[in-house]
């Protein structure tokens, strides 16, 4: 709808511009035509006039074509879109509108922000601010000047906050700085426009607020207004203002009593009085606190005394109960102790019998071990004697065999003697038919009979030595038979 309005306005103004352009063009043509006609000059005699007329008819320019009819129709056509565009009303944000008819007066209903269609040339739209508004008063002229200088909204409107004073119960003038925040009820704008004085924010709200506070203030003293019952006055005033303005379609959101300005002399006296009362109240409070502290100390001491008595009584009762419990426990403990003593005696006798039986068993075991050891030693001795006899018999057989070998090879005795004497001797074996000094000596000095005798004598000694060596050194027994076997092979 807003686009349609702008389109109609553009069309109407365009047609008006076209009509104006056509009219100016027509005027320009008329002026040019008259200038051309003025160049022919004045005519004095009739004959000359007749002749000049005939010549002018032949030489005069043609009359211009004028479009006055087109301009008239353009003007008439321009009024139609302009009238239609005037029937589209735009209500801006934060505002509310009502329709006022020239025939029927205020129409019911509220036009909210946006575009609305009204009857052209009959209805008009009146706008009202439906946002929150603030009414501010000052408690003194100095405060009014300060608030006016610091308030941007009031400075822009060009209004200074009014100085508002009321009379107390004593007849003294008391300045009040009041702020009322309110807004117009958007649903009742038609009633506000038709029945209330305009503008409402100047003609209705300030008088109602002032009358309410001036009705309430005479019922209170200056001290009550200033200190003790200040909030009560504010609440009562807010209730009355809300009810009175609410009937007229004005919604009150908050009433604030910002400041109260007392007369200078009274303020000074009241300040001194309040200081004294504060001191008296402080002394009273301090005295009551000290009395309470004393009372608390007495109660604490009494409580501590009672607690100690109770603790002593409790400790005595505990001792009595413990003694009774011990006596009762002894009645059950004595039989138990006797049973424990009897059990300990039985256990001691059992341990004694077990110890005696263990000692007897150990003695018998030792006797059995001694007998077994003796039998073992006898068996070992018999086995050793048998072994020695077998070894002696074997050695005897061996000696006999060696004696036979020595008879066959007498020179082997030298090797045997050398082996018996020392392990460090080196034995050199030479053939018996070689021409060597020692061989000749030994062949010349030893006869076969002597060798047999020596073998017979040394055989028992060798056997004894072998037996003793075998008894003392059992690990060296395999060495001699090996050497003898080697001698036999050679």
GROMACS .gro file of C-alpha atoms in nm:
model
  490
    1UNK     CA    1   0.000   0.000   0.000
    2UNK     CA    2   0.287   0.234   0.072
    3UNK     CA    3   0.427   0.169  -0.276
    4UNK     CA    4   0.086   0.250  -0.425
    5UNK     CA    5   0.080   0.578  -0.238
    6UNK     CA    6   0.421   0.681  -0.368
    7UNK     CA    7   0.321   0.574  -0.719
    8UNK     CA    8   0.003   0.785  -0.706
    9UNK     CA    9   0.195   1.083  -0.572
   10UNK     CA   10   0.451   1.048  -0.847
   11UNK     CA   11   0.177   1.026  -1.109
   12UNK     CA   12  -0.011   1.329  -0.973
   13UNK     CA   13   0.297   1.547  -0.944
   14UNK     CA   14   0.407   1.430  -1.288
   15UNK     CA   15   0.078   1.536  -1.443
   16UNK     CA   16   0.097   1.872  -1.267
   17UNK     CA   17   0.447   1.916  -1.399
   18UNK     CA   18   0.329   1.827  -1.748
   19UNK     CA   19   0.046   2.084  -1.725
   20UNK     CA   20   0.288   2.350  -1.605
   21UNK     CA   21   0.528   2.269  -1.889
   22UNK     CA   22   0.249   2.295  -2.147
   23UNK     CA   23   0.130   2.628  -2.001
   24UNK     CA   24   0.481   2.773  -2.008
   25UNK     CA   25   0.526   2.659  -2.367
   26UNK     CA   26   0.199   2.827  -2.466
   27UNK     CA   27   0.302   3.150  -2.298
   28UNK     CA   28   0.636   3.141  -2.476
   29UNK     CA   29   0.466   3.097  -2.813
   30UNK     CA   30   0.224   3.386  -2.745
   31UNK     CA   31   0.509   3.617  -2.648
   32UNK     CA   32   0.704   3.529  -2.962
   33UNK     CA   33   0.400   3.582  -3.180
   34UNK     CA   34   0.333   3.926  -3.031
   35UNK     CA   35   0.694   4.027  -3.083
   36UNK     CA   36   0.670   3.937  -3.448
   37UNK     CA   37   0.347   4.136  -3.485
   38UNK     CA   38   0.500   4.441  -3.319
   39UNK     CA   39   0.764   4.479  -3.590
   40UNK     CA   40   0.507   4.612  -3.852
   41UNK     CA   41   0.487   4.961  -3.685
   42UNK     CA   42   0.197   5.221  -3.647
   43UNK     CA   43  -0.044   5.325  -3.944
   44UNK     CA   44  -0.174   5.696  -3.975
   45UNK     CA   45  -0.392   5.734  -4.292
   46UNK     CA   46  -0.673   5.502  -4.399
   47UNK     CA   47  -0.542   5.443  -4.745
   48UNK     CA   48  -0.208   5.359  -4.607
   49UNK     CA   49  -0.373   5.142  -4.346
   50UNK     CA   50  -0.565   4.954  -4.607
   51UNK     CA   51  -0.255   4.901  -4.812
   52UNK     CA   52  -0.049   4.801  -4.514
   53UNK     CA   53  -0.320   4.558  -4.403
   54UNK     CA   54  -0.316   4.391  -4.736
   55UNK     CA   55   0.063   4.376  -4.727
   56UNK     CA   56   0.055   4.250  -4.367
   57UNK     CA   57  -0.187   3.980  -4.459
   58UNK     CA   58   0.055   3.871  -4.720
   59UNK     CA   59   0.369   3.899  -4.497
   60UNK     CA   60   0.233   3.836  -4.134
   61UNK     CA   61   0.337   3.503  -3.961
   62UNK     CA   62   0.084   3.235  -3.886
   63UNK     CA   63  -0.076   3.223  -3.539
   64UNK     CA   64   0.082   2.961  -3.305
   65UNK     CA   65  -0.105   2.649  -3.200
   66UNK     CA   66  -0.175   2.661  -2.824
   67UNK     CA   67  -0.251   2.350  -2.607
   68UNK     CA   68  -0.446   2.503  -2.322
   69UNK     CA   69  -0.700   2.224  -2.330
   70UNK     CA   70  -0.430   1.960  -2.280
   71UNK     CA   71  -0.293   2.150  -1.982
   72UNK     CA   72  -0.638   2.175  -1.827
   73UNK     CA   73  -0.701   1.803  -1.865
   74UNK     CA   74  -0.355   1.727  -1.721
   75UNK     CA   75  -0.434   1.939  -1.415
   76UNK     CA   76  -0.769   1.771  -1.373
   77UNK     CA   77  -0.611   1.425  -1.415
   78UNK     CA   78  -0.340   1.509  -1.157
   79UNK     CA   79  -0.594   1.567  -0.884
   80UNK     CA   80  -0.724   1.211  -0.897
   81UNK     CA   81  -0.396   1.030  -0.798
   82UNK     CA   82  -0.316   1.305  -0.548
   83UNK     CA   83  -0.654   1.264  -0.382
   84UNK     CA   84  -0.616   0.885  -0.379
   85UNK     CA   85  -0.262   0.917  -0.234
   86UNK     CA   86  -0.399   1.147   0.036
   87UNK     CA   87  -0.633   0.865   0.139
   88UNK     CA   88  -0.334   0.642   0.233
   89UNK     CA   89  -0.209   0.739   0.581
   90UNK     CA   90   0.125   0.615   0.718
   91UNK     CA   91   0.164   0.575   1.095
   92UNK     CA   92   0.535   0.572   1.197
   93UNK     CA   93   0.689   0.336   1.454
   94UNK     CA   94   0.613   0.417   1.818
   95UNK     CA   95   0.307   0.617   1.724
   96UNK     CA   96  -0.065   0.546   1.715
   97UNK     CA   97  -0.326   0.718   1.504
   98UNK     CA   98  -0.698   0.786   1.511
   99UNK     CA   99  -0.928   0.885   1.225
  100UNK     CA  100  -1.112   1.216   1.261
  101UNK     CA  101  -1.399   1.268   1.020
  102UNK     CA  102  -1.522   1.614   0.920
  103UNK     CA  103  -1.877   1.484   0.922
  104UNK     CA  104  -1.896   1.237   1.214
  105UNK     CA  105  -1.607   1.341   1.436
  106UNK     CA  106  -1.367   1.092   1.596
  107UNK     CA  107  -1.398   0.742   1.457
  108UNK     CA  108  -1.349   0.444   1.691
  109UNK     CA  109  -1.042   0.225   1.660
  110UNK     CA  110  -0.669   0.282   1.662
  111UNK     CA  111  -0.436   0.288   1.365
  112UNK     CA  112  -0.110   0.112   1.456
  113UNK     CA  113   0.228   0.165   1.284
  114UNK     CA  114   0.198   0.097   0.911
  115UNK     CA  115  -0.006   0.216   0.610
  116UNK     CA  116  -0.383   0.258   0.635
  117UNK     CA  117  -0.654   0.371   0.388
  118UNK     CA  118  -0.886   0.654   0.494
  119UNK     CA  119  -1.159   0.842   0.315
  120UNK     CA  120  -0.991   1.115   0.111
  121UNK     CA  121  -1.087   1.476   0.184
  122UNK     CA  122  -1.317   1.356   0.464
  123UNK     CA  123  -1.102   1.175   0.720
  124UNK     CA  124  -0.775   1.294   0.869
  125UNK     CA  125  -0.528   1.105   1.088
  126UNK     CA  126  -0.412   1.242   1.424
  127UNK     CA  127  -0.093   1.083   1.563
  128UNK     CA  128  -0.018   1.016   1.931
  129UNK     CA  129   0.305   0.895   2.089
  130UNK     CA  130   0.230   0.556   2.249
  131UNK     CA  131   0.585   0.505   2.382
  132UNK     CA  132   0.680   0.552   2.747
  133UNK     CA  133   0.687   0.914   2.855
  134UNK     CA  134   0.839   1.068   3.166
  135UNK     CA  135   0.708   1.352   3.381
  136UNK     CA  136   0.982   1.503   3.597
  137UNK     CA  137   0.960   1.766   3.870
  138UNK     CA  138   1.235   1.923   4.079
  139UNK     CA  139   1.255   1.989   4.451
  140UNK     CA  140   1.419   2.332   4.416
  141UNK     CA  141   1.510   2.587   4.150
  142UNK     CA  142   1.879   2.495   4.174
  143UNK     CA  143   1.805   2.128   4.123
  144UNK     CA  144   1.571   2.221   3.836
  145UNK     CA  145   1.852   2.408   3.660
  146UNK     CA  146   2.095   2.119   3.713
  147UNK     CA  147   1.847   1.860   3.589
  148UNK     CA  148   1.757   2.081   3.291
  149UNK     CA  149   2.124   2.117   3.198
  150UNK     CA  150   2.190   1.744   3.235
  151UNK     CA  151   1.871   1.613   3.071
  152UNK     CA  152   1.900   1.588   2.694
  153UNK     CA  153   1.532   1.518   2.635
  154UNK     CA  154   1.414   1.817   2.835
  155UNK     CA  155   1.669   2.041   2.664
  156UNK     CA  156   1.549   1.932   2.321
  157UNK     CA  157   1.186   2.000   2.416
  158UNK     CA  158   1.282   2.339   2.562
  159UNK     CA  159   1.110   2.271   2.893
  160UNK     CA  160   1.263   2.298   3.237
  161UNK     CA  161   1.137   2.066   3.513
  162UNK     CA  162   0.881   2.243   3.728
  163UNK     CA  163   0.963   2.309   4.093
  164UNK     CA  164   0.711   2.110   4.292
  165UNK     CA  165   0.642   2.189   4.659
  166UNK     CA  166   0.385   2.061   4.909
  167UNK     CA  167   0.288   2.166   5.259
  168UNK     CA  168   0.342   1.933   5.553
  169UNK     CA  169   0.130   1.895   5.861
  170UNK     CA  170   0.324   2.177   6.029
  171UNK     CA  171   0.256   2.410   5.734
  172UNK     CA  172   0.614   2.402   5.606
  173UNK     CA  173   0.691   2.391   5.235
  174UNK     CA  174   0.866   2.073   5.132
  175UNK     CA  175   1.013   2.037   4.782
  176UNK     CA  176   0.971   1.703   4.608
  177UNK     CA  177   1.157   1.569   4.306
  178UNK     CA  178   0.909   1.332   4.141
  179UNK     CA  179   0.939   1.120   3.828
  180UNK     CA  180   0.635   0.949   3.676
  181UNK     CA  181   0.678   0.701   3.391
  182UNK     CA  182   0.360   0.648   3.191
  183UNK     CA  183   0.225   0.588   2.840
  184UNK     CA  184  -0.102   0.635   2.655
  185UNK     CA  185  -0.325   0.330   2.619
  186UNK     CA  186  -0.319   0.251   2.247
  187UNK     CA  187  -0.665   0.095   2.262
  188UNK     CA  188  -0.823   0.415   2.399
  189UNK     CA  189  -0.667   0.682   2.179
  190UNK     CA  190  -1.009   0.771   2.036
  191UNK     CA  191  -1.138   0.843   2.390
  192UNK     CA  192  -0.827   1.045   2.476
  193UNK     CA  193  -0.863   1.257   2.160
  194UNK     CA  194  -1.235   1.311   2.199
  195UNK     CA  195  -1.260   1.377   2.575
  196UNK     CA  196  -0.926   1.490   2.723
  197UNK     CA  197  -0.752   1.825   2.695
  198UNK     CA  198  -0.465   1.834   2.448
  199UNK     CA  199  -0.176   1.784   2.480
  200UNK     CA  200  -0.231   1.531   2.756
  201UNK     CA  201   0.131   1.530   2.879
  202UNK     CA  202   0.098   1.900   2.971
  203UNK     CA  203  -0.267   1.957   3.043
  204UNK     CA  204  -0.365   1.643   3.237
  205UNK     CA  205  -0.077   1.439   3.382
  206UNK     CA  206   0.108   1.713   3.579
  207UNK     CA  207  -0.206   1.845   3.754
  208UNK     CA  208  -0.315   1.496   3.858
  209UNK     CA  209   0.030   1.411   4.000
  210UNK     CA  210   0.054   1.743   4.184
  211UNK     CA  211  -0.295   1.715   4.331
  212UNK     CA  212  -0.233   1.361   4.462
  213UNK     CA  213   0.090   1.453   4.644
  214UNK     CA  214  -0.063   1.774   4.780
  215UNK     CA  215  -0.358   1.578   4.915
  216UNK     CA  216  -0.133   1.328   5.092
  217UNK     CA  217   0.140   1.557   5.228
  218UNK     CA  218  -0.071   1.752   5.485
  219UNK     CA  219  -0.141   1.427   5.669
  220UNK     CA  220   0.228   1.378   5.756
  221UNK     CA  221   0.487   1.575   5.944
  222UNK     CA  222   0.808   1.690   5.781
  223UNK     CA  223   1.005   1.423   5.961
  224UNK     CA  224   0.768   1.151   5.845
  225UNK     CA  225   0.780   1.276   5.487
  226UNK     CA  226   1.158   1.298   5.494
  227UNK     CA  227   1.251   0.981   5.679
  228UNK     CA  228   1.013   0.747   5.849
  229UNK     CA  229   0.712   0.722   5.613
  230UNK     CA  230   0.860   0.826   5.282
  231UNK     CA  231   0.805   0.493   5.110
  232UNK     CA  232   0.450   0.475   5.241
  233UNK     CA  233   0.373   0.815   5.086
  234UNK     CA  234   0.525   0.708   4.754
  235UNK     CA  235   0.322   0.386   4.741
  236UNK     CA  236  -0.005   0.563   4.827
  237UNK     CA  237   0.062   0.834   4.568
  238UNK     CA  238   0.146   0.574   4.303
  239UNK     CA  239  -0.179   0.390   4.375
  240UNK     CA  240  -0.391   0.708   4.350
  241UNK     CA  241  -0.217   0.836   4.036
  242UNK     CA  242  -0.252   0.498   3.865
  243UNK     CA  243  -0.623   0.477   3.942
  244UNK     CA  244  -0.703   0.836   3.837
  245UNK     CA  245  -0.505   0.838   3.515
  246UNK     CA  246  -0.607   0.480   3.434
  247UNK     CA  247  -0.972   0.586   3.401
  248UNK     CA  248  -0.863   0.835   3.131
  249UNK     CA  249  -0.666   0.581   2.926
  250UNK     CA  250  -0.321   0.661   3.068
  251UNK     CA  251  -0.119   0.367   3.200
  252UNK     CA  252   0.117   0.457   3.487
  253UNK     CA  253   0.415   0.221   3.513
  254UNK     CA  254   0.618   0.372   3.794
  255UNK     CA  255   0.616   0.662   4.038
  256UNK     CA  256   0.953   0.759   4.186
  257UNK     CA  257   1.013   1.000   4.474
  258UNK     CA  258   1.371   1.092   4.394
  259UNK     CA  259   1.444   1.367   4.642
  260UNK     CA  260   1.287   1.572   4.921
  261UNK     CA  261   1.409   1.925   4.987
  262UNK     CA  262   1.343   2.059   5.339
  263UNK     CA  263   1.350   2.424   5.447
  264UNK     CA  264   1.705   2.526   5.532
  265UNK     CA  265   1.642   2.611   5.900
  266UNK     CA  266   1.432   2.305   5.956
  267UNK     CA  267   1.680   2.088   5.771
  268UNK     CA  268   1.961   2.210   5.995
  269UNK     CA  269   1.759   2.155   6.314
  270UNK     CA  270   1.637   1.820   6.191
  271UNK     CA  271   1.989   1.718   6.106
  272UNK     CA  272   2.108   1.806   6.459
  273UNK     CA  273   1.812   1.625   6.608
  274UNK     CA  274   1.871   1.321   6.394
  275UNK     CA  275   2.237   1.318   6.493
  276UNK     CA  276   2.142   1.329   6.861
  277UNK     CA  277   1.883   1.059   6.813
  278UNK     CA  278   2.135   0.850   6.628
  279UNK     CA  279   2.379   0.894   6.915
  280UNK     CA  280   2.110   0.807   7.166
  281UNK     CA  281   2.011   0.507   6.961
  282UNK     CA  282   2.376   0.412   6.932
  283UNK     CA  283   2.421   0.436   7.310
  284UNK     CA  284   2.102   0.241   7.363
  285UNK     CA  285   2.211  -0.024   7.121
  286UNK     CA  286   2.556  -0.038   7.277
  287UNK     CA  287   2.406  -0.064   7.628
  288UNK     CA  288   2.170  -0.336   7.520
  289UNK     CA  289   2.456  -0.517   7.349
  290UNK     CA  290   2.668  -0.501   7.665
  291UNK     CA  291   2.374  -0.619   7.874
  292UNK     CA  292   2.325  -0.902   7.631
  293UNK     CA  293   2.695  -0.983   7.648
  294UNK     CA  294   2.677  -0.995   8.029
  295UNK     CA  295   2.369  -1.211   8.010
  296UNK     CA  296   2.541  -1.433   7.758
  297UNK     CA  297   2.847  -1.463   7.983
  298UNK     CA  298   2.626  -1.555   8.281
  299UNK     CA  299   2.440  -1.810   8.076
  300UNK     CA  300   2.765  -1.951   7.942
  301UNK     CA  301   2.907  -1.980   8.296
  302UNK     CA  302   2.589  -2.145   8.420
  303UNK     CA  303   2.589  -2.374   8.121
  304UNK     CA  304   2.955  -2.464   8.182
  305UNK     CA  305   2.876  -2.535   8.549
  306UNK     CA  306   2.580  -2.752   8.459
  307UNK     CA  307   2.791  -2.925   8.197
  308UNK     CA  308   3.065  -3.000   8.449
  309UNK     CA  309   2.809  -3.134   8.698
  310UNK     CA  310   2.654  -3.345   8.430
  311UNK     CA  311   2.994  -3.468   8.319
  312UNK     CA  312   3.086  -3.560   8.680
  313UNK     CA  313   2.755  -3.739   8.729
  314UNK     CA  314   2.803  -3.914   8.400
  315UNK     CA  315   3.158  -4.018   8.491
  316UNK     CA  316   3.037  -4.153   8.830
  317UNK     CA  317   2.759  -4.345   8.663
  318UNK     CA  318   3.009  -4.479   8.414
  319UNK     CA  319   3.239  -4.598   8.696
  320UNK     CA  320   2.946  -4.762   8.875
  321UNK     CA  321   2.835  -4.933   8.559
  322UNK     CA  322   3.190  -5.045   8.486
  323UNK     CA  323   3.222  -5.189   8.839
  324UNK     CA  324   2.889  -5.370   8.803
  325UNK     CA  325   2.994  -5.496   8.466
  326UNK     CA  326   3.325  -5.620   8.604
  327UNK     CA  327   3.147  -5.795   8.895
  328UNK     CA  328   2.902  -5.956   8.655
  329UNK     CA  329   3.186  -6.049   8.427
  330UNK     CA  330   3.379  -6.209   8.714
  331UNK     CA  331   3.084  -6.439   8.784
  332UNK     CA  332   3.113  -6.573   8.435
  333UNK     CA  333   3.491  -6.538   8.413
  334UNK     CA  334   3.587  -6.753   8.719
  335UNK     CA  335   3.438  -7.078   8.583
  336UNK     CA  336   3.597  -7.001   8.253
  337UNK     CA  337   3.934  -6.938   8.417
  338UNK     CA  338   3.905  -7.268   8.609
  339UNK     CA  339   3.827  -7.451   8.288
  340UNK     CA  340   4.123  -7.279   8.124
  341UNK     CA  341   4.353  -7.387   8.414
  342UNK     CA  342   4.229  -7.747   8.391
  343UNK     CA  343   4.277  -7.740   8.019
  344UNK     CA  344   4.630  -7.600   8.066
  345UNK     CA  345   4.709  -7.883   8.314
  346UNK     CA  346   4.579  -8.145   8.074
  347UNK     CA  347   4.776  -7.990   7.794
  348UNK     CA  348   5.094  -7.988   8.013
  349UNK     CA  349   5.047  -8.356   8.106
  350UNK     CA  350   4.983  -8.440   7.743
  351UNK     CA  351   5.297  -8.254   7.639
  352UNK     CA  352   5.494  -8.433   7.917
  353UNK     CA  353   5.375  -8.774   7.806
  354UNK     CA  354   5.445  -8.683   7.446
  355UNK     CA  355   5.796  -8.567   7.541
  356UNK     CA  356   5.867  -8.890   7.734
  357UNK     CA  357   5.738  -9.102   7.449
  358UNK     CA  358   5.941  -8.901   7.203
  359UNK     CA  359   6.256  -8.948   7.418
  360UNK     CA  360   6.194  -9.323   7.445
  361UNK     CA  361   6.131  -9.344   7.074
  362UNK     CA  362   6.448  -9.148   7.004
  363UNK     CA  363   6.650  -9.377   7.240
  364UNK     CA  364   6.510  -9.686   7.074
  365UNK     CA  365   6.582  -9.531   6.737
  366UNK     CA  366   6.939  -9.459   6.843
  367UNK     CA  367   6.983  -9.819   6.969
  368UNK     CA  368   6.843  -9.948   6.645
  369UNK     CA  369   7.068  -9.711   6.453
  370UNK     CA  370   7.372  -9.826   6.658
  371UNK     CA  371   7.293 -10.189   6.593
  372UNK     CA  372   7.238 -10.121   6.228
  373UNK     CA  373   7.563  -9.925   6.213
  374UNK     CA  374   7.749 -10.208   6.387
  375UNK     CA  375   7.604 -10.462   6.152
  376UNK     CA  376   7.686 -10.237   5.860
  377UNK     CA  377   8.045 -10.202   5.980
  378UNK     CA  378   8.075 -10.580   6.030
  379UNK     CA  379   7.944 -10.634   5.684
  380UNK     CA  380   8.181 -10.374   5.548
  381UNK     CA  381   8.474 -10.533   5.735
  382UNK     CA  382   8.381 -10.876   5.602
  383UNK     CA  383   8.345 -10.735   5.255
  384UNK     CA  384   8.676 -10.554   5.286
  385UNK     CA  385   8.851 -10.870   5.416
  386UNK     CA  386   8.706 -11.071   5.131
  387UNK     CA  387   8.812 -10.807   4.886
  388UNK     CA  388   9.163 -10.799   5.031
  389UNK     CA  389   9.187 -11.178   5.012
  390UNK     CA  390   9.070 -11.168   4.655
  391UNK     CA  391   9.316 -10.892   4.574
  392UNK     CA  392   9.599 -11.083   4.745
  393UNK     CA  393   9.514 -11.395   4.548
  394UNK     CA  394   9.500 -11.193   4.230
  395UNK     CA  395   9.830 -11.026   4.313
  396UNK     CA  396   9.985 -11.365   4.389
  397UNK     CA  397   9.873 -11.492   4.053
  398UNK     CA  398  10.002 -11.178   3.892
  399UNK     CA  399  10.338 -11.205   4.068
  400UNK     CA  400  10.372 -11.559   3.956
  401UNK     CA  401  10.300 -11.452   3.602
  402UNK     CA  402  10.548 -11.168   3.629
  403UNK     CA  403  10.809 -11.403   3.776
  404UNK     CA  404  10.769 -11.625   3.474
  405UNK     CA  405  10.805 -11.324   3.250
  406UNK     CA  406  11.110 -11.206   3.438
  407UNK     CA  407  11.265 -11.545   3.402
  408UNK     CA  408  11.210 -11.522   3.036
  409UNK     CA  409  11.324 -11.157   3.018
  410UNK     CA  410  11.552 -11.076   3.308
  411UNK     CA  411  11.607 -10.722   3.198
  412UNK     CA  412  11.249 -10.625   3.283
  413UNK     CA  413  11.350 -10.614   3.649
  414UNK     CA  414  11.542 -10.298   3.582
  415UNK     CA  415  11.233 -10.123   3.450
  416UNK     CA  416  11.022 -10.244   3.741
  417UNK     CA  417  11.276 -10.127   3.996
  418UNK     CA  418  11.307  -9.794   3.824
  419UNK     CA  419  10.930  -9.749   3.828
  420UNK     CA  420  10.918  -9.841   4.196
  421UNK     CA  421  11.199  -9.608   4.290
  422UNK     CA  422  11.087  -9.286   4.119
  423UNK     CA  423  10.862  -9.161   3.845
  424UNK     CA  424  11.130  -8.915   3.737
  425UNK     CA  425  11.374  -9.183   3.615
  426UNK     CA  426  11.394  -9.234   3.245
  427UNK     CA  427  11.434  -9.593   3.127
  428UNK     CA  428  11.605  -9.662   2.804
  429UNK     CA  429  11.545  -9.999   2.645
  430UNK     CA  430  11.828 -10.141   2.432
  431UNK     CA  431  11.857 -10.469   2.255
  432UNK     CA  432  12.031 -10.743   2.441
  433UNK     CA  433  12.281 -10.813   2.165
  434UNK     CA  434  12.400 -10.454   2.128
  435UNK     CA  435  12.750 -10.354   2.216
  436UNK     CA  436  12.691 -10.117   2.502
  437UNK     CA  437  12.887 -10.075   2.818
  438UNK     CA  438  12.598 -10.116   3.058
  439UNK     CA  439  12.469 -10.419   2.879
  440UNK     CA  440  12.800 -10.593   2.910
  441UNK     CA  441  12.827 -10.504   3.274
  442UNK     CA  442  12.480 -10.624   3.357
  443UNK     CA  443  12.522 -10.944   3.159
  444UNK     CA  444  12.852 -11.007   3.326
  445UNK     CA  445  12.739 -10.929   3.678
  446UNK     CA  446  12.390 -11.093   3.690
  447UNK     CA  447  12.328 -11.464   3.626
  448UNK     CA  448  11.990 -11.628   3.564
  449UNK     CA  449  12.003 -11.810   3.897
  450UNK     CA  450  12.053 -11.489   4.085
  451UNK     CA  451  11.770 -11.334   3.894
  452UNK     CA  452  11.538 -11.619   3.993
  453UNK     CA  453  11.638 -11.588   4.357
  454UNK     CA  454  11.586 -11.217   4.352
  455UNK     CA  455  11.249 -11.263   4.194
  456UNK     CA  456  11.147 -11.514   4.460
  457UNK     CA  457  11.255 -11.279   4.735
  458UNK     CA  458  11.103 -10.967   4.591
  459UNK     CA  459  10.773 -11.123   4.495
  460UNK     CA  460  10.632 -11.132   4.853
  461UNK     CA  461  10.761 -10.783   4.914
  462UNK     CA  462  10.604 -10.665   4.596
  463UNK     CA  463  10.279 -10.830   4.693
  464UNK     CA  464  10.291 -10.663   5.036
  465UNK     CA  465  10.367 -10.330   4.879
  466UNK     CA  466  10.090 -10.377   4.629
  467UNK     CA  467   9.847 -10.468   4.904
  468UNK     CA  468   9.943 -10.171   5.116
  469UNK     CA  469   9.931  -9.940   4.816
  470UNK     CA  470   9.593 -10.072   4.718
  471UNK     CA  471   9.464 -10.028   5.075
  472UNK     CA  472   9.594  -9.674   5.108
  473UNK     CA  473   9.556  -9.555   4.751
  474UNK     CA  474   9.269  -9.728   4.581
  475UNK     CA  475   9.278  -9.488   4.288
  476UNK     CA  476   9.636  -9.587   4.184
  477UNK     CA  477   9.564  -9.961   4.140
  478UNK     CA  478   9.489  -9.959   3.766
  479UNK     CA  479   9.826  -9.793   3.683
  480UNK     CA  480  10.060 -10.088   3.768
  481UNK     CA  481   9.869 -10.363   3.581
  482UNK     CA  482   9.857 -10.136   3.277
  483UNK     CA  483  10.234 -10.087   3.285
  484UNK     CA  484  10.292 -10.460   3.337
  485UNK     CA  485  10.065 -10.539   3.046
  486UNK     CA  486  10.269 -10.296   2.838
  487UNK     CA  487  10.585 -10.474   2.947
  488UNK     CA  488  10.436 -10.809   2.850
  489UNK     CA  489  10.345 -10.678   2.502
  490UNK     CA  490  10.696 -10.550   2.451
   0.00000   0.00000   0.00000
